[in-house]
Coordinates of C-alpha atoms and ligand atoms in Angstrom, one line a residue:
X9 CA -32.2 3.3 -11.4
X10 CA -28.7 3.5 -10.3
X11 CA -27.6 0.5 -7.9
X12 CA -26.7 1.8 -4.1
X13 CA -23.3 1.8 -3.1
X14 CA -21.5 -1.0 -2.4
X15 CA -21.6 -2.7 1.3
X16 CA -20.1 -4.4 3.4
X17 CA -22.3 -7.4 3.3
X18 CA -22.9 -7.1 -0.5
X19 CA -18.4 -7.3 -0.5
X20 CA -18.9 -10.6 1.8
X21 CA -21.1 -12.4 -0.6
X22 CA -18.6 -11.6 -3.1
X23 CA -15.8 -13.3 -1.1
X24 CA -17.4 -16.7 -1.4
X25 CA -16.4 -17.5 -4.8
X26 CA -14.2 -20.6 -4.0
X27 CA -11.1 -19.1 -4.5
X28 CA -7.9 -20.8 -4.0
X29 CA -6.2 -19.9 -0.6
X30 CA -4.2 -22.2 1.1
X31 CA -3.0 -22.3 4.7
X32 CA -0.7 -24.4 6.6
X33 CA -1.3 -26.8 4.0
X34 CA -4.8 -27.3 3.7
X35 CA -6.9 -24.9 1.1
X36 CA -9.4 -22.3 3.0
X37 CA -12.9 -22.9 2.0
X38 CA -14.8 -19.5 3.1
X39 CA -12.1 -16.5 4.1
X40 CA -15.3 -14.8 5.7
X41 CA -15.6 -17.2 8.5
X42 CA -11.9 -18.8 8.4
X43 CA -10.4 -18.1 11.8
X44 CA -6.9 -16.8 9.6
X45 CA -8.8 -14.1 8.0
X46 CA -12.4 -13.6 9.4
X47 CA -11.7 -10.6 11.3
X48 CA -9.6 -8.7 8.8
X49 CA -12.5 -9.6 6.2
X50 CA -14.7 -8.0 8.5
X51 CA -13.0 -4.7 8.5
X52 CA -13.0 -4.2 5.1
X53 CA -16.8 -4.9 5.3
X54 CA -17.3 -2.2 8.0
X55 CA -14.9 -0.2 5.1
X56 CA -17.7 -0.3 2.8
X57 CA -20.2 -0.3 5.3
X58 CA -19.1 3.3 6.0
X59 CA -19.2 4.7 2.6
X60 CA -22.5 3.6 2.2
X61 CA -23.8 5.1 5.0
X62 CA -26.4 8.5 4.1
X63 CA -24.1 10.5 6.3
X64 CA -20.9 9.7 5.1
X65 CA -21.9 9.0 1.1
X66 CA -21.0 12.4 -0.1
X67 CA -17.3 12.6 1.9
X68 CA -16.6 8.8 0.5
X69 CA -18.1 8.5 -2.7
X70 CA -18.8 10.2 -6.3
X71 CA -21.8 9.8 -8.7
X72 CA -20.5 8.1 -12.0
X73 CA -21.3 9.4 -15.2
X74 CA -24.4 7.5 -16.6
X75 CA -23.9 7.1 -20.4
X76 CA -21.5 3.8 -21.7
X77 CA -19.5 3.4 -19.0
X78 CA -21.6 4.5 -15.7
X79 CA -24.7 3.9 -14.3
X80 CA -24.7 6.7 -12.3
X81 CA -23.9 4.7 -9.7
X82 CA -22.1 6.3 -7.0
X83 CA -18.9 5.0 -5.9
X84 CA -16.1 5.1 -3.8
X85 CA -13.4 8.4 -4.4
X86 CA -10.8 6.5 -4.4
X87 CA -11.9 5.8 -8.5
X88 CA -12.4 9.4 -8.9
X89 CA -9.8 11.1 -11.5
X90 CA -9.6 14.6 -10.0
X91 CA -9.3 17.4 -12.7
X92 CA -8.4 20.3 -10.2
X93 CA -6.7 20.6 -7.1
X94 CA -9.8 20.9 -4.8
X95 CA -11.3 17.5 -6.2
X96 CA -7.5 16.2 -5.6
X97 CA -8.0 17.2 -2.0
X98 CA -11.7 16.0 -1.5
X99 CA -10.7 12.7 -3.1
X100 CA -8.1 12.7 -0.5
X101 CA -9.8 13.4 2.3
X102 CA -11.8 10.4 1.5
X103 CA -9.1 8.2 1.5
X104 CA -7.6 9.6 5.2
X105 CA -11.0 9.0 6.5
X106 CA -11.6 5.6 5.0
X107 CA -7.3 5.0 6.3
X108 CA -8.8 6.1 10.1
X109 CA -11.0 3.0 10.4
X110 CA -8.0 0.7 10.1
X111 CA -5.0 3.2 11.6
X112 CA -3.7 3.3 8.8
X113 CA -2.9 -0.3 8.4
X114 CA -4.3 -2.1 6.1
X115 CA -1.4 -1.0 3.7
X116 CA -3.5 -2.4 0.5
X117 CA -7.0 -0.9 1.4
X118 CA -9.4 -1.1 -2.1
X119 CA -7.5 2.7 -2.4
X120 CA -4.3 1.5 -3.6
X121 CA -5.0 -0.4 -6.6
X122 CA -8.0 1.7 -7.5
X123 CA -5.8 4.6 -7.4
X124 CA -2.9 2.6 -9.7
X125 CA -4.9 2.0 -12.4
X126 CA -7.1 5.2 -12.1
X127 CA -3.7 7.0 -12.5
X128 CA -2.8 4.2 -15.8
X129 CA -5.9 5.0 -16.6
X130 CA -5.2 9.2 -17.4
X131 CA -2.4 7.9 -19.7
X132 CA -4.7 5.6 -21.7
X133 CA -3.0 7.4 -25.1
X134 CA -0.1 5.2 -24.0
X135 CA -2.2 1.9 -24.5
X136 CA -3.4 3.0 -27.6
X137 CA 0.1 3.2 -28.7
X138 CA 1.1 -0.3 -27.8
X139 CA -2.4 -1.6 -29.0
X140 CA -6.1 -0.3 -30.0
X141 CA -7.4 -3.8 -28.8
X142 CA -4.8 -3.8 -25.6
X143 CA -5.8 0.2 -25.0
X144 CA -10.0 -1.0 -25.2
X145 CA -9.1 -4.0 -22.8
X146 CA -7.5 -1.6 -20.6
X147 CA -10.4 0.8 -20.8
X148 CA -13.2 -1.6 -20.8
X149 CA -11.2 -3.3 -17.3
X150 CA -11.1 0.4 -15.5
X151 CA -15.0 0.9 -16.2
X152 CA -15.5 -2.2 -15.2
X153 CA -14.0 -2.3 -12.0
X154 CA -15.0 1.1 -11.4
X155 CA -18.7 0.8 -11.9
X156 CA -18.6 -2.1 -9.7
X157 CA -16.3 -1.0 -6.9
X158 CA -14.1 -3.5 -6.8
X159 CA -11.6 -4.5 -4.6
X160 CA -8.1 -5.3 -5.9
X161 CA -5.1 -6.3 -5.1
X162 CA -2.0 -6.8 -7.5
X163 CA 1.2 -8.2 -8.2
X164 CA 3.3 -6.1 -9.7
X165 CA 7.0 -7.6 -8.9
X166 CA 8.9 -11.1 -9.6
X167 CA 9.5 -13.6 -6.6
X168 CA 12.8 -12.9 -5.3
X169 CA 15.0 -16.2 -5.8
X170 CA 18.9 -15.6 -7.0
X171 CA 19.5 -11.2 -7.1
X172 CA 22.5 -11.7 -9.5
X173 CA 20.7 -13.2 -12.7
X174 CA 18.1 -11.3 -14.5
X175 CA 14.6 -12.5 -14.5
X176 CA 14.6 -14.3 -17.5
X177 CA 17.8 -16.7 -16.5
X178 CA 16.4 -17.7 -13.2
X179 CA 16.7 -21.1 -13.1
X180 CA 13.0 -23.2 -14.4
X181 CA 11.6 -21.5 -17.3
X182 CA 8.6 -20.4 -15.4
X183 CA 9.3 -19.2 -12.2
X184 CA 7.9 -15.7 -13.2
X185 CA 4.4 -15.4 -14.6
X186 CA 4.7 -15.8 -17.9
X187 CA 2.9 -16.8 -21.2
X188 CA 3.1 -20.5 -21.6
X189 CA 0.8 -21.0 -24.5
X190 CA -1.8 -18.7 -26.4
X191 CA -4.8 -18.9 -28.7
X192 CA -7.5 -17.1 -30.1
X193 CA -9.2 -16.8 -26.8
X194 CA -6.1 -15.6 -24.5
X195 CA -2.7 -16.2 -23.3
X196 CA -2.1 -18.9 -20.7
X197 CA 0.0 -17.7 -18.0
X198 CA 2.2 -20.0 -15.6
X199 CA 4.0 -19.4 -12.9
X200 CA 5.1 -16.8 -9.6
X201 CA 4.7 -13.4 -8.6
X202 CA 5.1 -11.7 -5.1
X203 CA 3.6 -10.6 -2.9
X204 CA -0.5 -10.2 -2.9
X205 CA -0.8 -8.3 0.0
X206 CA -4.8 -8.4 0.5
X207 CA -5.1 -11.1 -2.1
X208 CA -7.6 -13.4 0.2
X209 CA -10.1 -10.6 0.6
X210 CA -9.7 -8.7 -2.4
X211 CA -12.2 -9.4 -6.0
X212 CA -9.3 -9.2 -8.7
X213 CA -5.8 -9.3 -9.0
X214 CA -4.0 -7.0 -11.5
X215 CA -0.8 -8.5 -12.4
X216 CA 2.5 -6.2 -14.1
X217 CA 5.5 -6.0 -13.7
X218 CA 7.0 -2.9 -12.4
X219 CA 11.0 -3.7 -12.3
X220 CA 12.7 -3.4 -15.3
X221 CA 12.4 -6.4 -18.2
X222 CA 15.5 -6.7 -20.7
X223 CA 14.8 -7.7 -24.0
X224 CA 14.5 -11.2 -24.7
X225 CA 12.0 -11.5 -21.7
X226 CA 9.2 -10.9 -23.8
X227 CA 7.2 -13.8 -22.3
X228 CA 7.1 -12.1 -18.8
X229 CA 6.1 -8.7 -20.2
X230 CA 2.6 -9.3 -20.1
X231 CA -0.3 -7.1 -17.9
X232 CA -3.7 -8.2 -17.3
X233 CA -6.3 -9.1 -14.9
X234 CA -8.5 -11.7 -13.6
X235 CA -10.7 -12.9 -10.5
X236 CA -9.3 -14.1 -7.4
X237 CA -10.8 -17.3 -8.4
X238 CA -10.2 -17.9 -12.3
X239 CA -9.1 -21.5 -12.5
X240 CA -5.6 -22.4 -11.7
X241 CA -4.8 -19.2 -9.9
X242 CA -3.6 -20.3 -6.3
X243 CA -3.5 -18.2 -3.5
X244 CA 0.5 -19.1 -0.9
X245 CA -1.0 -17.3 2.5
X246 CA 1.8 -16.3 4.8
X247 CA 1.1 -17.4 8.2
X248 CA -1.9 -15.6 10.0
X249 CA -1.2 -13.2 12.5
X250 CA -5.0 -13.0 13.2
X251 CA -5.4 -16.6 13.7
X252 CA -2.4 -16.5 16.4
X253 CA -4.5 -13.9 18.4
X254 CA -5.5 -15.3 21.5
X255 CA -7.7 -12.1 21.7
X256 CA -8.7 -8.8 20.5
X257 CA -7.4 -7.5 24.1
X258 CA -3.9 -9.4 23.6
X259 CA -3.2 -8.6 20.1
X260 CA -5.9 -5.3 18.9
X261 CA -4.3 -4.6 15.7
X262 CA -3.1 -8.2 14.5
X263 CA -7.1 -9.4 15.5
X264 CA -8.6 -7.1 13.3
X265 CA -6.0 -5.9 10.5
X266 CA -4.0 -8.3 9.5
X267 CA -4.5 -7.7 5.8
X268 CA -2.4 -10.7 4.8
X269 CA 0.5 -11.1 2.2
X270 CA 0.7 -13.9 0.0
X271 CA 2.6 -15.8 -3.2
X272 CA 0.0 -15.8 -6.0
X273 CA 1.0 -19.1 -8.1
X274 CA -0.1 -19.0 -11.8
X275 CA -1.2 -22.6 -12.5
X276 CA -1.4 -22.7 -15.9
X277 CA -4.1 -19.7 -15.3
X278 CA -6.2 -18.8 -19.2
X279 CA -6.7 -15.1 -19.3
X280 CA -8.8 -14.0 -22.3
X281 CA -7.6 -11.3 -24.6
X282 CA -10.5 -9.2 -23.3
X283 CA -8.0 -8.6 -19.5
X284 CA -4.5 -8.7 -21.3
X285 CA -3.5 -5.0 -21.2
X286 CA 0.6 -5.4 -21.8
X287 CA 1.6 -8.3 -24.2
X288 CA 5.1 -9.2 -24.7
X289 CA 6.4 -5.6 -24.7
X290 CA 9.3 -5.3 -22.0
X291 CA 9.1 -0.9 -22.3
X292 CA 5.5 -0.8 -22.2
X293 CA 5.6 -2.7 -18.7
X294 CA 7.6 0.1 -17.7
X295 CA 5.8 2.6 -19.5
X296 CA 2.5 1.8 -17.8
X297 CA 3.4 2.8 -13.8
X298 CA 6.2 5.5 -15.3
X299 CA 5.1 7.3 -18.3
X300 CA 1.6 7.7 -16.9
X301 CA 0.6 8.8 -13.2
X302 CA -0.4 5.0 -12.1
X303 CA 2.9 4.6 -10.2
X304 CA 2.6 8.8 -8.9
X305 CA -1.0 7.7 -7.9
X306 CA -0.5 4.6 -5.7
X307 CA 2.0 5.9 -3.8
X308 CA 0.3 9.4 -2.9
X309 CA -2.2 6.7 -1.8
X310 CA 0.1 5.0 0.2
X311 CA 1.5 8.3 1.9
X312 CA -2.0 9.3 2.8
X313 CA -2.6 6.1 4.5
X314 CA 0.8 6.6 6.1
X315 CA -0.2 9.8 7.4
X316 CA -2.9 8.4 9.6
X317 CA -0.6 5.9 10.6
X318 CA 2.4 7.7 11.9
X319 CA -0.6 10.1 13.5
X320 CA -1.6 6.5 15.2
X321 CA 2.3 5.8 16.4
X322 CA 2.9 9.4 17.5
X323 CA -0.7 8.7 19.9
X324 CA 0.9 5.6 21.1
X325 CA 4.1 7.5 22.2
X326 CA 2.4 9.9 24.0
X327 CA 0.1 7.7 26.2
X328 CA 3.6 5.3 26.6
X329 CA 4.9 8.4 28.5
X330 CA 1.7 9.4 30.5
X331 CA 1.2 5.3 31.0
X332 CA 4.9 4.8 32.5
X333 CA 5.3 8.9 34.4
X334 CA 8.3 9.7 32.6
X335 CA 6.3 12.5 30.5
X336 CA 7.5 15.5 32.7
X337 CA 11.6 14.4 31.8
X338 CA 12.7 16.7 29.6
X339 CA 14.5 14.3 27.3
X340 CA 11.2 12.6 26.7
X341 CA 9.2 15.8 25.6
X342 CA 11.6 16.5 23.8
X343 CA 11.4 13.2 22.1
X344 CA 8.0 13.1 21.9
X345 CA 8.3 16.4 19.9
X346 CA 10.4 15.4 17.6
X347 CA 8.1 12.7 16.5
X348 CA 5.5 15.2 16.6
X349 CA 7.5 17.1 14.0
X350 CA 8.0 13.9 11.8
X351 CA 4.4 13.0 12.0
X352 CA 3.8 16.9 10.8
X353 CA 6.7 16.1 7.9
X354 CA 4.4 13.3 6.8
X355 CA 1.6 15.0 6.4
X356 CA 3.0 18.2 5.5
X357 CA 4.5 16.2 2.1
X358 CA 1.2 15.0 1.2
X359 CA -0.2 18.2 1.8
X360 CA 2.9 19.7 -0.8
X361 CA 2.6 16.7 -3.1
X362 CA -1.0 18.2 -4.0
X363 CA -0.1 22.4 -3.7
X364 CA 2.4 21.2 -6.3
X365 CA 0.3 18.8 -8.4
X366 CA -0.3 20.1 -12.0
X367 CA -2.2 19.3 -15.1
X368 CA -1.2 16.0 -16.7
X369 CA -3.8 14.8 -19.9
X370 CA -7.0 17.1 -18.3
X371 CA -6.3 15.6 -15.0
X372 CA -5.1 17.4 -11.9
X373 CA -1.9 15.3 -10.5
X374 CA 0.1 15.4 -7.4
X375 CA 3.8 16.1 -7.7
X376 CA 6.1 13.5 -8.6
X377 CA 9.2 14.5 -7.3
X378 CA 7.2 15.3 -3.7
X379 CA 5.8 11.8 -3.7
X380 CA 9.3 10.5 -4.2
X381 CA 11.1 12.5 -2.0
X382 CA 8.3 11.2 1.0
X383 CA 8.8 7.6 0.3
X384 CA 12.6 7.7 0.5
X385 CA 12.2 9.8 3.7
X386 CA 9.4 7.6 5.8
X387 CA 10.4 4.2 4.3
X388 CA 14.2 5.1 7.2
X389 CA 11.3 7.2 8.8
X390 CA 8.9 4.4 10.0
X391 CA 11.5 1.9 11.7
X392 CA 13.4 5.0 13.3
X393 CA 9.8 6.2 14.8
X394 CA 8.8 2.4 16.1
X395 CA 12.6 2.7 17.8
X396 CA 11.8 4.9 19.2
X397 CA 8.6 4.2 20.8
X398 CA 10.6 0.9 21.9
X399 CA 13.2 3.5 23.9
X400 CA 10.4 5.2 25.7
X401 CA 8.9 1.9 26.5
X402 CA 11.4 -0.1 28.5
X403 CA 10.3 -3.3 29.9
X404 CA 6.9 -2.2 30.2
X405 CA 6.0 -3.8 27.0
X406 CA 7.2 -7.3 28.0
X407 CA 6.1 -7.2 32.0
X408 CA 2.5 -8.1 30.8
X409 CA 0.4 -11.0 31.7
X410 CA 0.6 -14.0 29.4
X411 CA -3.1 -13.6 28.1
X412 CA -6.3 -12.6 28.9
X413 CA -6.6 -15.9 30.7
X414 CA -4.5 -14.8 33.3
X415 CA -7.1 -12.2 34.8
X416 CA -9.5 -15.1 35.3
X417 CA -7.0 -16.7 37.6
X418 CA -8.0 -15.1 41.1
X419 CA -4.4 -15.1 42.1
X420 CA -2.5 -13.9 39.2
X421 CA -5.7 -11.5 38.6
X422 CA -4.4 -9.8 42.4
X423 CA -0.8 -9.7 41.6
X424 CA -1.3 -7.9 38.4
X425 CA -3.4 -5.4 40.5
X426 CA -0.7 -4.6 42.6
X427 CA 2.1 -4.5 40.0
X428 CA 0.4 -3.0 37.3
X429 CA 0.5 0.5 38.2
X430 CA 0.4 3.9 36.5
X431 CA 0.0 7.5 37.9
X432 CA -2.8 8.1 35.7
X433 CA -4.7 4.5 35.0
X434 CA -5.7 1.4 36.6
X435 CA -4.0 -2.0 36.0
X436 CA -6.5 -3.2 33.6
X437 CA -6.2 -0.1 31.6
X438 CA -2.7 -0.2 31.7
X439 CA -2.4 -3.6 30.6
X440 CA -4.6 -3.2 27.7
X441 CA -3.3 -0.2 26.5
X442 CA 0.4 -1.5 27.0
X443 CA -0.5 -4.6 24.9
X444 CA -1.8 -2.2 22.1
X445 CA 1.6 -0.3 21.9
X446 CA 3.5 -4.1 21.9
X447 CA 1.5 -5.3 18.8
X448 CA 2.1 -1.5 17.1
X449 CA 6.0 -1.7 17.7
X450 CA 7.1 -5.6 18.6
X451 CA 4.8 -8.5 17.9
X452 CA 5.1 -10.0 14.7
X453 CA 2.2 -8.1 13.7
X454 CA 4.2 -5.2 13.7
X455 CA 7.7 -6.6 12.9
X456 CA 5.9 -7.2 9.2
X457 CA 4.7 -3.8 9.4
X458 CA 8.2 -2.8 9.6
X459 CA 9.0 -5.0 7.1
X460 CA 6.2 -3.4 4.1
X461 CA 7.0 0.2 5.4
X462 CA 10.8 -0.2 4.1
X463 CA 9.5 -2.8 1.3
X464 CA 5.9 -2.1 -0.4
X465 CA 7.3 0.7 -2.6
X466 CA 10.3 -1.3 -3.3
X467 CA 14.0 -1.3 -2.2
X468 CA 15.7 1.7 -1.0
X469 CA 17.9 1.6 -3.9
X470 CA 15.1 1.8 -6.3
X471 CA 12.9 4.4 -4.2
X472 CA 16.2 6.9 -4.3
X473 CA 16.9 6.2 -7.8
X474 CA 13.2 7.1 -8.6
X475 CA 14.0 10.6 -6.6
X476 CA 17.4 11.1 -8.2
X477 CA 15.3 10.5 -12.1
X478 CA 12.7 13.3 -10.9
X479 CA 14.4 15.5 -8.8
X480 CA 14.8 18.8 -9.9
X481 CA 18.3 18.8 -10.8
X482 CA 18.6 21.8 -13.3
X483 CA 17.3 24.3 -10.3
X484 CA 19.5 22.9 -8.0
X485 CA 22.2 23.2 -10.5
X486 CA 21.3 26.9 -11.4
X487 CA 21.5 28.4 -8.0
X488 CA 24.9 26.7 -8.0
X489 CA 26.0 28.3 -11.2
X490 CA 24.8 31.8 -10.5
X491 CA 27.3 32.1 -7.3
X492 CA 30.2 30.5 -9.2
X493 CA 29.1 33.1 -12.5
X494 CA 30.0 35.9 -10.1
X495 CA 33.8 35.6 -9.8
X496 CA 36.7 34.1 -11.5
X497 CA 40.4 33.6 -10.9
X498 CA 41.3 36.4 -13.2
X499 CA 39.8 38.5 -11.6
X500 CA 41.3 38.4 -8.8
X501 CA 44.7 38.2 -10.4
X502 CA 44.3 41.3 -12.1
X503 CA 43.0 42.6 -8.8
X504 CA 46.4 42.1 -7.2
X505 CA 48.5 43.3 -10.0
X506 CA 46.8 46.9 -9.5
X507 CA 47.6 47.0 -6.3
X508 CA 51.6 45.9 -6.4
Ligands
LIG628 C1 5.0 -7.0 3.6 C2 5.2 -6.9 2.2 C3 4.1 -6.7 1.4 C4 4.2 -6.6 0.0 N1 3.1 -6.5 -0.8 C5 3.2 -6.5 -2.1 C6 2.0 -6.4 -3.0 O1 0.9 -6.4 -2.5 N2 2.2 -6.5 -4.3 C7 3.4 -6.5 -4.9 O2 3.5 -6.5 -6.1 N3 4.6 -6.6 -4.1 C8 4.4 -6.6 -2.8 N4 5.6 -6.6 -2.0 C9 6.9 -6.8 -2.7 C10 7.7 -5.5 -2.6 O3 7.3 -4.6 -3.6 C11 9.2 -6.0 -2.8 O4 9.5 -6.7 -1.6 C12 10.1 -4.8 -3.0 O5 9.9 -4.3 -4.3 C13 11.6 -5.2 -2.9 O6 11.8 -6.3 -3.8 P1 12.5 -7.6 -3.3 O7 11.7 -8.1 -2.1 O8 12.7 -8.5 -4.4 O9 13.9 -7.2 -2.6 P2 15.2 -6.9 -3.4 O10 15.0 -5.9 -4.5 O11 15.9 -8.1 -3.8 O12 16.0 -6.1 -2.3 C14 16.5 -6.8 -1.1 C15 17.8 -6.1 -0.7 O13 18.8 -6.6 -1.6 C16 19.7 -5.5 -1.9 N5 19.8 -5.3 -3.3 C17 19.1 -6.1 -4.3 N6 19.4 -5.7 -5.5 C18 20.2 -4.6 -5.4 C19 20.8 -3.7 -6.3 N7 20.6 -3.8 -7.6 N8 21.5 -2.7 -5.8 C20 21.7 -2.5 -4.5 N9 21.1 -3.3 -3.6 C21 20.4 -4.4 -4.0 C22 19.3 -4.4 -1.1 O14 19.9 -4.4 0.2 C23 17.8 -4.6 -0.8 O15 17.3 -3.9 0.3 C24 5.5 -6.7 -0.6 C25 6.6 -6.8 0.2 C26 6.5 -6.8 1.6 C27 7.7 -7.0 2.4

């Protein structure tokens, strides 16, 4: 018999591996219960939770094949590999319902890397040209992961450090992941990569290396895989916005989503041939996000998620206005609708990324050049909407109590009665819901959101250079020829010399 689809509790147990996190310089010994990460844990539980649920296990999930790779099992969407545009669009709404239990942010849900190397995955032909045994590794890693449901996160890019040199001259030889030694069994791999968003709650870690390699870097133009806790792999955690949360009523989203973003160190870490995918071949690193859909597929992922998520900020807007009276002005509505129309754009360009999908190897794609075209447009989009939630907002999102605490204090708990006032909700309400909007647009919580809206896709200058490579140019260019085709000079010469 099949196994039942994956829960939440079933992904807890799987946390407790004794992985290597550290925080504030002490390693974390169970992510489930650390105060840093407990909470965010425990949404991607209730994640899994609601896939397996009998009334939501045919919206979230697919039967696998059963035969050498599947057990029948069934599994989340997010691993299906749609082969017409209706299974494009019910794999979809999957993801937008899974994206609603977390507003949208939890930016590296199980989705995104699933739906990376689902899309690698349709351009396996590519592995088998760098490698039969690289190509089966690759293969062998997607069933794997599949049948079991994983949760990933990965590191596809190189710690920051000095812009001007390439990777390979950055001073220390290792500062990058790369191959320090290798042997019949695997390649050892030492040092860096940025910036495992998830990492502490995810299963695996995919590592590649999506900017460009030149050649000579050979040693960091690897691809491969391992557990969060194969030896010597060690977990940098950013600070924890959860842990800084007095409560869930001061700080809603930062108390239960704060996925986490960390430097993944590569101590020295063994990965066996059997999870090397990319070895020493600075094209194929490329190759693997660009010359198959992997790269198309994550971010149609990420622009579903986003969808949800400017949905969330456009809600927050409205209630700002109703919370404060100024919702009648006519400069607000008309505000307000404009951010209704930008919220629509989002979704309208995921919507268009999948009428315009095609066939790509038997699989059913979405456009390219749409996916491209939405990521340069929200990544200005996202900081200009939280902008402008902070101009409808005033000083409303700063004159708040302290804390919860401060309601226990008989005094205070009066005064904030009779200065928290709305036209349509009590103080209570109107504190709660106006420290909501503060953690969506100006805690830190959110200042990092801003941050991985204009960064998780990559620089601006590399998301407009990927729209300039796809972007229909020849069409463009024809409708520009076929005015200038319909007169010339000598025409009109030849015109004035009949009538002189
Ligand atoms: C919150 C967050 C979460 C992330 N999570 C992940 C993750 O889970 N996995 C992962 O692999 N990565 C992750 N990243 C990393 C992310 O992909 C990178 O930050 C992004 O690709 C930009 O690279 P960089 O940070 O090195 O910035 P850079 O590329 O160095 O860019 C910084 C700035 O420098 C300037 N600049 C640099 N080079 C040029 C140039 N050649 N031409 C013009 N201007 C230039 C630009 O002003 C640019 O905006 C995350 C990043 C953030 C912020």
């Amino acid at each position: 018999m099949a196994p039942a689809i994956k829960t939440g509790a079933q992904h807890l147990e799987s946390l407790r591996d004794s992985r290597t996190i550290f925080l504030d310089g002490v390693p974390v010994k169970d992510v489930t219960a650390h105060p840093a990460y407990r909470n965010a844990v425990a949404t991607v539980a209730a994640m899994y939770d609601f896939q397996a649920a009998d009334e939501n296990a045919e919206l979230m999930t697919f039967e696998l094949p059963s035969g050498t790779h599947g057990s029948g099992r069934r599994v989340n969407r997010c691993w299906q590999l749609p082969t017409s545009y209706d299974e494009l669009l019910q794999r979809r709404r999957a993801l937008e319902t899974w994206a609603t239990l977390h507003g949208g942010f939890m930016g590296r849900s199980p989705d995104h890397v699933a739906s990376a190397i689902g899309g690698q995955y349709m351009g396996l032909d590519l592995f088998e040209q760098h490698g039969p045994a690289r190509a089966k590794a690759f293969s062998d890693y997607f069933h794997y992961a599949r049948e079991n449901d994983l949760f990933l996160t990965y590191v596809i890019i190189n710690p920051q450090a000095d812009r001007s040199k390439d990777w390979g001259d950055q001073p220390g030889k290792h500062l990058t992941a790369s191959i320090v030694d290798e042997d019949s069994a695997g390649i050892t791999v030492r040092g860096a990569k940025m910036l495992g968003t998830s990492s502490i709650m995810a299963n695996e870690v995919f590592v590649a290396n999506l900017q460009p390699l030149q050649p000579g870097e050979e040693d960091l133009a690897i691809s491969f895989a391992v557990p969060m806790n194969q030896k010597g792999l060690k977990v940098l955690s950013r600070k924890s916005f959860e842990a800084d949360s007095v409560s869930e009523f001061d700080s809603p989203l930062a108390y239960r989503f704060d996925e986490n973003d960390a430097l993944m160190y590569f101590d020295d870490v063994k990965v066996p041939w059997e999870r090397v995918f990319v070895y020493r071949d600075t094209v194929m690193c490329r190759r693997q996000f660009h010359d198959t859909p992997g790269h198309t597929m994550q971010n149609y992922q990420a622009q579903i998620r986003l969808l949800v998520k400017v949905r969330f900020l456009v809600g927050i807007a409205k209630r700002l206005a109703e919370t404060i009276g100024t919702i009648a002005i006519p400069t607000v509505r008309d505000r307000l609708g404009q951010m209704a129309a930008q919220a629509s754009m989002v979704e309208g360009m995921v919507c268009g990324m999948e009428a315009a999908g095609s066939e790509w190897n038997g699989y059913f794609v979405p456009s390219r050049q749409l996916m491209y075209a939405a990521q340069v447009l929200t990544q200005e989009l996202y900081p200009n909407m939280i902008t402008a939630i902070r101009e409808l907002a005033g000083g409303s999102l700063i004159m708040l109590p302290s804390s919860v605490r401060d309601f226990d204090n008989p005094e205070l708990a009066r005064i904030i009665k009779s200065t928290q006032l709305s036209p349509v909700m009590g103080s209570e309400e109107r504190v709660k819901f106006l420290k909501l909007a503060w953690d969506t647009v100006g805690s830190e919580f959110a200042s990092r959101h801003v941050q991985y809206e204009m960064f998780y896709a990559g620089a601006q200058f590399v998301t407009r250079g990927h729209s300039f490579r796809t972007y229909d140019w020849e069409g463009a260019g024809a409708l520009v020829e076929a005015v200038l085709k319909r007169y010339a000079l000598k025409d009109f010469l030849q015109a004035g010399k009949a009538s002189a």
